[in-house]
Structure formats: C-alpha cells, structure tokens
Coordinates of C-alpha atoms and ligand atoms in Angstrom, one line a residue:
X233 CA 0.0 0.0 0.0
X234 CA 1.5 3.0 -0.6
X235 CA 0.9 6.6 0.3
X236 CA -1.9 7.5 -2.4
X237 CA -3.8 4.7 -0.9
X238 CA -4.1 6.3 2.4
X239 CA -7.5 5.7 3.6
X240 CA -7.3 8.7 5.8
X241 CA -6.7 10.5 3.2
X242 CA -9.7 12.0 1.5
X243 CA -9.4 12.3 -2.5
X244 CA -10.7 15.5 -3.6
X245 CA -11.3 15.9 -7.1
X246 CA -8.4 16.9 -9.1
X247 CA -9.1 19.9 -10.8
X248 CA -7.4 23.4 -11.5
X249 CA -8.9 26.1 -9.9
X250 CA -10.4 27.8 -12.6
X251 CA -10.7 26.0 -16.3
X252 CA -8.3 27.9 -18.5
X253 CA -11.4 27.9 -21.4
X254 CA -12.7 31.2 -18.6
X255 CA -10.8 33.7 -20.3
X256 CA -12.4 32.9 -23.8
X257 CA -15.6 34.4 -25.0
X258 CA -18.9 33.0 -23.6
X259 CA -19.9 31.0 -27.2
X260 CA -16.4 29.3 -27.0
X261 CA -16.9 28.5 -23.8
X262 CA -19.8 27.2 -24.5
X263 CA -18.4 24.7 -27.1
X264 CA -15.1 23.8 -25.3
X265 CA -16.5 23.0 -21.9
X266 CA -16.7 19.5 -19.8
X267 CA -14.9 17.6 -22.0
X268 CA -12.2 16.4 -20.0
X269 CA -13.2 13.0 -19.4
X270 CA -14.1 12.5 -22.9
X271 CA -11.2 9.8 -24.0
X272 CA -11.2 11.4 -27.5
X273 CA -14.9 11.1 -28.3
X274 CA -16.2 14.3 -29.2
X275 CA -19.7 13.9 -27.3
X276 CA -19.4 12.7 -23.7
X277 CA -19.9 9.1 -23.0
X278 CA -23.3 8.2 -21.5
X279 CA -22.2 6.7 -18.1
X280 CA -25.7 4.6 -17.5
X281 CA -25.0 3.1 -14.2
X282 CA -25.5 3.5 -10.4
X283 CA -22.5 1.8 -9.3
X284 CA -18.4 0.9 -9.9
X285 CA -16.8 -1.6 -8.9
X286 CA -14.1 -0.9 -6.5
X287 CA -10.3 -2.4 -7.2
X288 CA -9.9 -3.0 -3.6
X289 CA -11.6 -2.7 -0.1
X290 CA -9.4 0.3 0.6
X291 CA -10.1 1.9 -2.6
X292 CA -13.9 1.4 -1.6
X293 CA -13.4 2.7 1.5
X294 CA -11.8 6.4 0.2
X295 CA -14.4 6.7 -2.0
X296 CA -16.7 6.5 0.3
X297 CA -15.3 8.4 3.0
X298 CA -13.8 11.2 0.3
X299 CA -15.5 14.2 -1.3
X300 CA -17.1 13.8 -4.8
X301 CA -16.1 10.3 -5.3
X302 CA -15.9 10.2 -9.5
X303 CA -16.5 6.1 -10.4
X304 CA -18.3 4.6 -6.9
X305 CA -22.1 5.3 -7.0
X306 CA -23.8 7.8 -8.9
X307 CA -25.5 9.5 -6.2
X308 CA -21.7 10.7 -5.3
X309 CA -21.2 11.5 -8.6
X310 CA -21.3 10.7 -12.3
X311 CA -18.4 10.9 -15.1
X312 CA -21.3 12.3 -17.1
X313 CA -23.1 14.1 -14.9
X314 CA -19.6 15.9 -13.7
X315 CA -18.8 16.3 -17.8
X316 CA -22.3 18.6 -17.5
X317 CA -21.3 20.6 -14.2
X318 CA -17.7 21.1 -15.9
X319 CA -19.3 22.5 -18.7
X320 CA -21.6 24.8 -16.3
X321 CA -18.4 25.7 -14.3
X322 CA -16.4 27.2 -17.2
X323 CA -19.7 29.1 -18.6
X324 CA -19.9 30.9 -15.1
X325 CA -16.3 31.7 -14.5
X326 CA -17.1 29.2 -11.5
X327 CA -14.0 26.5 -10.0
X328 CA -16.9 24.3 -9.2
X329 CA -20.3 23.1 -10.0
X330 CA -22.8 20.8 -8.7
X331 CA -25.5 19.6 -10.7
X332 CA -29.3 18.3 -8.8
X333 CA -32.3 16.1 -9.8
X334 CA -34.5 19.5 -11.0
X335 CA -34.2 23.1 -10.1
X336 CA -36.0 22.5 -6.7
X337 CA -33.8 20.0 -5.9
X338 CA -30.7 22.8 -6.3
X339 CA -32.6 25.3 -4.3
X340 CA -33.6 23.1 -1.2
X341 CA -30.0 21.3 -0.7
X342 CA -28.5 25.1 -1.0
X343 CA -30.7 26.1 1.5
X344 CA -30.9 23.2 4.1
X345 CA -27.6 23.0 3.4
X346 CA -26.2 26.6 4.9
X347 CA -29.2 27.1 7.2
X348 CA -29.8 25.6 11.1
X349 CA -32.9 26.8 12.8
X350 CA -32.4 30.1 14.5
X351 CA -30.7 31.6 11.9
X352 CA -31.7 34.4 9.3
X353 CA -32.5 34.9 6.0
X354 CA -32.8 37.5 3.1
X355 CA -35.0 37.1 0.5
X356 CA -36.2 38.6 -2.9
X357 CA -40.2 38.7 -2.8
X358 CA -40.5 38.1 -5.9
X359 CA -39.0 35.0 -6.8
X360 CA -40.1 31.3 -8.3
X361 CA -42.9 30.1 -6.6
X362 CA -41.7 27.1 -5.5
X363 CA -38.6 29.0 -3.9
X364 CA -40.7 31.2 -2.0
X365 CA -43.0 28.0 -0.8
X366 CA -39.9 26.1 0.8
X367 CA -38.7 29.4 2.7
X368 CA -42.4 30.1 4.3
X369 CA -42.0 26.2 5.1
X370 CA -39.0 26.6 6.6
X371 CA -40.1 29.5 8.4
X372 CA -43.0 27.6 10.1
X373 CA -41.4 24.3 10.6
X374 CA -37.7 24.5 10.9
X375 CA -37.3 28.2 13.0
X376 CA -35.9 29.9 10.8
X377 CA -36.6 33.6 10.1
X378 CA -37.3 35.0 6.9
X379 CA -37.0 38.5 6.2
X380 CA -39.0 39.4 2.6
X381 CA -37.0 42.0 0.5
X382 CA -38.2 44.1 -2.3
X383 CA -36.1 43.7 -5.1
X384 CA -36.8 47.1 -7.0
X385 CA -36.0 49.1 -3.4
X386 CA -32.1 50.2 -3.6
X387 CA -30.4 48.7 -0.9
X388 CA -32.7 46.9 0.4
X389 CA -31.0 43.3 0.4
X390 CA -27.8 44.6 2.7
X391 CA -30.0 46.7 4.9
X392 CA -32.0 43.9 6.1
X393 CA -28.8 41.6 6.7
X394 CA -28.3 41.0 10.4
X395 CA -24.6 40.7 11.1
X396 CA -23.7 37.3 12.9
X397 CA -27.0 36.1 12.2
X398 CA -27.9 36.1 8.8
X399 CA -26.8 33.2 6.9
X400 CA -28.2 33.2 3.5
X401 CA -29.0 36.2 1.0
X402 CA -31.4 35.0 -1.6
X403 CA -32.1 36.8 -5.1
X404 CA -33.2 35.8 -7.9
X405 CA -32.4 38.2 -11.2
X406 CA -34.6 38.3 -13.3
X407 CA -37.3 37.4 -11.2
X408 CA -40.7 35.5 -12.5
X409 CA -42.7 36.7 -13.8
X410 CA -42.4 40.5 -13.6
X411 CA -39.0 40.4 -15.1
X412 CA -37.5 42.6 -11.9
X413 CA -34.3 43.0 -11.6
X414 CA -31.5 42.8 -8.6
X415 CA -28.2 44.6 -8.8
X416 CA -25.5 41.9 -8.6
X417 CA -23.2 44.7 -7.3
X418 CA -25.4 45.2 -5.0
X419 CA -25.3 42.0 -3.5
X420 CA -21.7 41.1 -4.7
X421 CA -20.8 43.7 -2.3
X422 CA -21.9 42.3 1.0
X423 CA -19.9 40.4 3.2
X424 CA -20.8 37.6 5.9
X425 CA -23.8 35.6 4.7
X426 CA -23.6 33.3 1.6
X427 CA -25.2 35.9 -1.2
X428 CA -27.1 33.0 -3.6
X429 CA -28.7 34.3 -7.3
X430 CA -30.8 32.0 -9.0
X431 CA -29.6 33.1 -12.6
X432 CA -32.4 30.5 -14.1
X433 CA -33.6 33.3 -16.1
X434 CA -30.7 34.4 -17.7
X435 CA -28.1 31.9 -18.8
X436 CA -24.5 32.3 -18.1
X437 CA -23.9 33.2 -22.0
X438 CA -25.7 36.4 -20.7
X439 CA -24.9 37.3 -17.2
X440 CA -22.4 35.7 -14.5
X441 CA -23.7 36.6 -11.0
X442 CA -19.9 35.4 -10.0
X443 CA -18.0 37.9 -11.8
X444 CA -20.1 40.3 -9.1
X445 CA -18.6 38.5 -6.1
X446 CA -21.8 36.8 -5.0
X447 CA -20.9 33.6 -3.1
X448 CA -23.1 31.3 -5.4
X449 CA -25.5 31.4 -8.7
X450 CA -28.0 28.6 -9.1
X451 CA -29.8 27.7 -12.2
X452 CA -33.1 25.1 -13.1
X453 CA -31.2 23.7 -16.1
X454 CA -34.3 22.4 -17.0
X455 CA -34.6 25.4 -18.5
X456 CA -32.9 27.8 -20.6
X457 CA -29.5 25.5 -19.9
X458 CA -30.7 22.3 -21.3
X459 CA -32.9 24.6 -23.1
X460 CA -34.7 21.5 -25.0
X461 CA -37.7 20.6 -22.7
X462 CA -36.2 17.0 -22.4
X463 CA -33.8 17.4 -19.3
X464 CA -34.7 18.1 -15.8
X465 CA -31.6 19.2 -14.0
X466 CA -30.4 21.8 -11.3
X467 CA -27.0 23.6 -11.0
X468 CA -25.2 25.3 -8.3
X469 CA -22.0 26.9 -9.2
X470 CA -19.2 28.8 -6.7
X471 CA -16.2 28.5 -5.3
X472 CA -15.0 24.9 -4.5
X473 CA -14.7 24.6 -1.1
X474 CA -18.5 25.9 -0.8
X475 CA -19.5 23.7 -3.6
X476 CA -17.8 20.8 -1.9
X477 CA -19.4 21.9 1.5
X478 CA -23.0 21.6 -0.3
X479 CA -22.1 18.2 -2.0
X480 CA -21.8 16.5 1.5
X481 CA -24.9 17.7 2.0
X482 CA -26.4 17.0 -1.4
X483 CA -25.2 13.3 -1.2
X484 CA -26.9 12.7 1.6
X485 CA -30.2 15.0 0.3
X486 CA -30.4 12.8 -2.9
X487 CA -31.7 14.7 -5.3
X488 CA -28.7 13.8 -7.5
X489 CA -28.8 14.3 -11.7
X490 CA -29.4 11.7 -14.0
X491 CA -26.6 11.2 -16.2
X492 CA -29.3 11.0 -19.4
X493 CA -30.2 14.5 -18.2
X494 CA -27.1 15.6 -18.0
X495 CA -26.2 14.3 -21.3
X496 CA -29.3 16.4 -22.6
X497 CA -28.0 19.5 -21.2
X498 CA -24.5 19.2 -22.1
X499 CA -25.9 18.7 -25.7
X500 CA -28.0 22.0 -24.8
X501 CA -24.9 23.8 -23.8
X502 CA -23.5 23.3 -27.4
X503 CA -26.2 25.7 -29.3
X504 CA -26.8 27.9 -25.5
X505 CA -25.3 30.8 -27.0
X506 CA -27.0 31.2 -30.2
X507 CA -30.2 29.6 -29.1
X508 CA -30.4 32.4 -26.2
X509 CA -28.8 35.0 -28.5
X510 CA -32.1 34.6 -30.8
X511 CA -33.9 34.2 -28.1
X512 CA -33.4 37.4 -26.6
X513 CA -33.6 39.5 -30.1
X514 CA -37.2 38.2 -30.9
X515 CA -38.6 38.7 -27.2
X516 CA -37.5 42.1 -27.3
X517 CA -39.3 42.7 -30.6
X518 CA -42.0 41.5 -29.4
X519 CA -42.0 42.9 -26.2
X520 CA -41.5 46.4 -28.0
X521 CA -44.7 45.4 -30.2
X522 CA -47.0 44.8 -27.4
X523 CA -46.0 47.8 -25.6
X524 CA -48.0 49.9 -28.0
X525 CA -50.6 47.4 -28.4
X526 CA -54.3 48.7 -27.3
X527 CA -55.7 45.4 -26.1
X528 CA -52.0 45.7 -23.4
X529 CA -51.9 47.5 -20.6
X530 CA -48.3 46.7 -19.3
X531 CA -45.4 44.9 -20.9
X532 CA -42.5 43.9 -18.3
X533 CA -39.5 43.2 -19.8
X534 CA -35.6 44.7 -19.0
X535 CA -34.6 45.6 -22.3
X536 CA -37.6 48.4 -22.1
X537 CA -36.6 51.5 -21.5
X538 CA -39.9 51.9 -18.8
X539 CA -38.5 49.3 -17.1
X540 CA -37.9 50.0 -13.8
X541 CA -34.7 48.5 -13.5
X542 CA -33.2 48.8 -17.0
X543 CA -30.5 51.1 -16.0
X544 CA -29.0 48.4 -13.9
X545 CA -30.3 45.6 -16.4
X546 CA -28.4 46.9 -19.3
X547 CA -25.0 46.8 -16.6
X548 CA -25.0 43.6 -15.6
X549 CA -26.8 41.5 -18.3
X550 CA -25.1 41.0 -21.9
X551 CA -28.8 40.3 -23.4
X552 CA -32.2 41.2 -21.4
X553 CA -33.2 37.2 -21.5
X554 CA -36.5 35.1 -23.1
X555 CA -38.8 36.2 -21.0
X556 CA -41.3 38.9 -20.4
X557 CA -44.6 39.0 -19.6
X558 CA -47.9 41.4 -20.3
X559 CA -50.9 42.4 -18.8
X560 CA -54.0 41.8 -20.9
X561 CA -56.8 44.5 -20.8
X562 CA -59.8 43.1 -19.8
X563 CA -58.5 41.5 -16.9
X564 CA -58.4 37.5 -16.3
X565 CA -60.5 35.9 -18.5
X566 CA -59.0 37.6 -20.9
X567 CA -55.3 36.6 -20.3
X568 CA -56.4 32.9 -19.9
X569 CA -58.6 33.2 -23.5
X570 CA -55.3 34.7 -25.1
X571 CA -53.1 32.1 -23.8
X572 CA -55.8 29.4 -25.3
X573 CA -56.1 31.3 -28.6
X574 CA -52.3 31.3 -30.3
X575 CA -51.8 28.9 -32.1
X576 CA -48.2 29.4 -33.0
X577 CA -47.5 29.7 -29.3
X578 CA -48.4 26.8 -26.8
X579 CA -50.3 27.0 -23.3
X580 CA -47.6 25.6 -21.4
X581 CA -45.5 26.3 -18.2
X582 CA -41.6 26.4 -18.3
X583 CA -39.2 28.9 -20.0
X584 CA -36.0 28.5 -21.9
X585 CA -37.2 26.0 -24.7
X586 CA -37.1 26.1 -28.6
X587 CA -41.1 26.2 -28.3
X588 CA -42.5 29.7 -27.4
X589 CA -45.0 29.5 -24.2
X590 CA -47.5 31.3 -22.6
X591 CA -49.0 30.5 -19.6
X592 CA -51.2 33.0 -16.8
X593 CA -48.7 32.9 -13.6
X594 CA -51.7 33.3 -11.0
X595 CA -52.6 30.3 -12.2
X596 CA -49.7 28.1 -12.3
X597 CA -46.7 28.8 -11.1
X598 CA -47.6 31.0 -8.5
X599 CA -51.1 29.5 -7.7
X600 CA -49.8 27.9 -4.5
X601 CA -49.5 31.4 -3.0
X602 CA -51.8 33.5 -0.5
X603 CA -53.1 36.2 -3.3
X604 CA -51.5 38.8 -0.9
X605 CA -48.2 37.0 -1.4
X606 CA -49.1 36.7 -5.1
X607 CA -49.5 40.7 -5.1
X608 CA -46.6 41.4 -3.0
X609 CA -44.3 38.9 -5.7
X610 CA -45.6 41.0 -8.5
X611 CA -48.0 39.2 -9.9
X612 CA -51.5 40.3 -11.4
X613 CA -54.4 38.2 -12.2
X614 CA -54.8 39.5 -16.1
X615 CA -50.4 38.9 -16.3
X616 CA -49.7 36.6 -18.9
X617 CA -45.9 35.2 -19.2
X618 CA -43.9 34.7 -22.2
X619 CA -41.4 32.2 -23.2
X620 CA -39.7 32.8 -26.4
X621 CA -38.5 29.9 -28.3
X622 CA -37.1 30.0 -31.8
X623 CA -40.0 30.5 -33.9
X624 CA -39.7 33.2 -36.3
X625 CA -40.8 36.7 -34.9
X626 CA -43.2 37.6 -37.6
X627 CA -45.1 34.7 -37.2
X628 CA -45.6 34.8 -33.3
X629 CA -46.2 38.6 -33.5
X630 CA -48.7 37.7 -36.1
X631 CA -49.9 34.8 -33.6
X632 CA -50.3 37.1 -30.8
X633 CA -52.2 40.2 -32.0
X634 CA -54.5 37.0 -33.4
X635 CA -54.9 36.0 -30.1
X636 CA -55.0 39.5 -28.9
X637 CA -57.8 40.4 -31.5
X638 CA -60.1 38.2 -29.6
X639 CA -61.7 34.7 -30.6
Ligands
PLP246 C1 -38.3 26.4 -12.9 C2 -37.5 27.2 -11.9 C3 -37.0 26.7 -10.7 C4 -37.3 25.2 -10.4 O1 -36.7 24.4 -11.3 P1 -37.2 22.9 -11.6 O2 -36.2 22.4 -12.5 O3 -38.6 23.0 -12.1 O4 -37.2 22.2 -10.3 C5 -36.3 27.5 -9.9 N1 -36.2 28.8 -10.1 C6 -36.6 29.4 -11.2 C7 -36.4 30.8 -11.5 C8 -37.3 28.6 -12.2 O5 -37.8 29.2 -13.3

C-alpha cells in the first residue's frame, strides 16, 4: 500500500482552480467545456450506471469516505453528470459546480444545506414560486426567520442583513414573472452571509452573478440551460470549497442528476449561446410590439426602456433574457382566453425552450401562493408570461395580436 492509498486521506477531485477555457468568449466556452473526461470522443460518454466496482476494499473505503467520489455510485457522482457541471463551471467563471435532480432540488439542498434553525435569512419577494414555498415552510417548521425584501427598493438586500445572524441572502435576477431585476453589485458587495442568485432566467452566455462577487448562482437547467424541454436538471455553481461543502450535504439529500439528463443539457450547452442570442432579439421585438398594443396595458421586460430597472439591467446583463410577460386589458379571462387562442405559441409552463409558451402565472406557477403574497411577488391576475422559443418573430407577432384580437 503506498501513500496514495491512504484511507485517511480524502481524494478530492483533481481539478485546477479555474478551467483555463474562462478567459475565452462566452460561445467558445460554451463549445469547449466539460470535455475532460471524454477519452477522445467528441460527445461525452453516457455513463448509465448507479454503481463501480471498486479495485480493492481500501479503494472502496476512500471513495466512500472522500469528497465527490468520480466512479463509486452515482449518487456521489457521475463521469457524465460531472462532464455537465464542468461545462456549467467554465460558462460561469465558476471553480466548481454541482448539478441536482431538478431546479428545486438545487434550491432546497442550497438552503438546508447553509441554514440551522435560529438563523436568518434574506429574501427577494419576488421570486419562483416554488422557492418562496420552501422558505415560508422553513419558516414555520424548521425556526428559521425569513426577512421578505423588495427587489426594486435600492439597498434593500444589505440593509435587512443581520450581522452574525444572517446566513443566506437569496435573489433571484430576473425574477418570475415580472422580469425585476436585482443589482448583482449590490449583492456582490456584502460580506458575511452566503449571497445565492438563482440566474435561471438568464443563462450564463448572458450574465455571470460570480463575476459580481456573490458567493453562489443557481440555475433550473431544465430550462434555458438544457434549453430543449427534455432534461430536468439543477446547478449550483461557486467556489470549490463551498461547492464541496454543499455536495456533503447534497449526497446525503439525494436529489442527485441523472446522467441521461445531464447528457441532454451538455448537448444543450453546445447551441446555449446562439439559441439564447435569438432568443433574446425576438422577445425584445415582441415585447416592444406589445407595448403599443391597445388590447395591453403593461409589458415587463428589462430591455424596455420603462423598465424599472433597466439602467441596472443593461449593466450587468449582456442580453435582457427570453422572458417577459404582459398584462391583458380586460383583466383575467382575458389573459387565460389569449393564452388558449395562439396557435403558434403553446399554453404551457416552463421557459428557456425552442417552443414559445405562454402560460397566466396566477394560475400556475404561482397558484400555490396566499393572493396577498401573489401581489406582493408582482403578480397580477390578467399577467400573462412569455417564453420565447425560436420561432420566427413575424409569425408569433402575427400569432399574438391574433390572439390579442379576440376569438
Ligand atoms: C423552474 C424554476 C425553478 C425550479 O426548477 P425545476 O427544474 O422545475 O425544479 C427554480 N427557479 C426558477 C427561477 C425557475 O424558473
């Protein structure tokens, strides 16, 4: 046995601190990334397996004991699946990622990861649903105290930090389905809780939260990242030693990726920045259409210049992102009717695809909500939100004043 076989001696995962792809433009990144472990084949092998077997008992036993273990069991981790967070650490000027069963999956091992009960936490009002669910949960069940931010107040996130006992700042930029923006700067810039961004609605090709100094960005790669509706994936990204802080948590969580979902979204990764590139071109088009449209009352989206936020939007973000979403005059009924009358777009609810969707946020994704919570988050009952796919912009402009025009 020699001195490599230490079992005391945890392996940690041999990897440079930062890949040296980081200093090369966003769509190169894009195409060189998480290839590493390729053995020559240009796509990455499809490791389909739970387990390895183990050369020796002592091999077993570092594996087990070590951080991040590579060939051992796939809810430690997965050649393919760590071919996918590669790929996601280079696009994010991260040294580490950390990839999860779905977004939620990311979101909840982040957060029962760095919290205990008693402790505090800052958080964006306006944020994904299902985010905002599992902090009021928390709140009630596991003592911990929640202190609700609004994201378009200045300030706001740093003044309601608690030093010594807040643990976790939580943002999300853009945020669903108002499109608000927080300054990463902002956030970047304080010190002693973990600042966390979920980025989901703005790839990496189009804004690092890292490059800000904020301690981690997040991401449902179901979304944008995979960006093909056929993945459901997570992704937290950050330095290592926090990344490897939240993976013995994670492992033990076990809402570990699927290696044929990670496979999707490195696939996805390939095209991420042209797909998002058109992407954001033909949302803004359309969003600039519908913003003189009579049968509109409101169009939120950052690339406006009305936007509340656009100054700091146009800063931090390369591209103002896929989605924005409008409020239908008439109210309600109205917004549903539209959403059930294109016919180019589909009545369906995720974002980031090749398929362009609408769906009416106070009724999905942020039905789960007391209506004052639904208010306070930004959300109006006649609000409908728009994914933009890949379709031409001539034909869902056309598709939309159809719908707009009534049945
Ligand atoms: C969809 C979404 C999530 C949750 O991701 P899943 O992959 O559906 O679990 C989290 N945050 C944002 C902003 C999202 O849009």
């Amino acid at each position: 046995m020699n001195g490599d076989d230490d079992p005391a001696e945890p392996r940690l995962h041999p990897e440079p601190r930062l890949p040296p792809e980081v200093s090369m433009h966003p769509e190169t990144r894009a195409i060189r990334a998480g290839r590493t472990a390729n053995d020559g084949s240009l796509s990455a092998p499809l490791w389909s397996t739970s387990v390895w077997t183990s050369p020796s008992i002592v091999a077993a036993r570092r594996s087990a004991t070590g951080v991040r273990a590579e060939r051992f069991y796939t809810r430690y981790g997965n050649p393919t699946v760590r071919a996918f967070e590669e790929a996601v650490a280079t696009l994010e000027g991260a040294e580490s990622s950390l990839a999860f069963a779905s977004g939620m999956g990311a979101v909840a091992s982040v957060l029962y990861a760095l919290c205990s009960p008693g402790d505090h936490v800052v958080a964006q009002r306006q944020i994904y649903g299902g985010t905002l669910q599992l902090l009021q949960m928390m709140e009630a069940r596991f003592g911990i105290e929640v202190t609700w931010v609004d994201v378009t107040e200045p300030g706001a996130f740093a003044a309601a930090v608690r030093p010594g006992k807040t643990v976790v700042v939580w943002a999300e930029t853009p945020a669903n389905p108002r499109v608000a923006v927080a300054d990463l700067h902002e956030l970047g810039s304080i010190r002693g809780p973990f600042t966390v961004v979920d980025g989901t609605l703005a790839p990496p090709v189009i804004q690092r939260p890292l490059e800000h100094g904020v301690s981690l960005v997040l991401h449902s790669a179901t979304k944008g990242i995979a960006g093909h509706n056929d993945a459901t994936l997570g992704v937290v990204s950050g330095d290592a030693d926090l990344v490897d802080e939240l993976w013995r948590y994670a492992v033990l969580h076990g809402a570990s990726a699927s290696p044929h979902d990670a496979l999707n979204a490195l696939r996805g990764i390939r095209t991420l920045a042209v797909r998002t590139g058109r992407q954001c071109e033909t949302a803004l088009t359309l969003a600039r259409h519908l913003a003189t449209h009579r049968s509109v009352d409101r169009v939120h989206h950052p690339g406006l210049d009305e936007h509340p936020q656009h100054d700091i939007a146009k800063r931090q973000m390369d591209a103002y992102g896929s989605l924005f979403s409008f409020e239908v005059r008439g109210g309600a009924d109205e917004a549903a009717a539209v959403c059930e009358r294109v016919q180019v777009a589909q009545l369906a609810t995720s974002l980031g695809g090749p398929e362009t969707l609408l769906t009416v946020p106070a009724m999905t994704t942020h039905v789960g909500l007391s209506p004052d919570d639904r208010l306070l988050a930004g959300v109006t009952a006649n609000m409908v939100r728009v994914s933009v796919g890949l379709e031409h912009a001539d034909d869902l402009r056309a598709d939309l004043d159809r719908a707009l025009a009534g049945p």
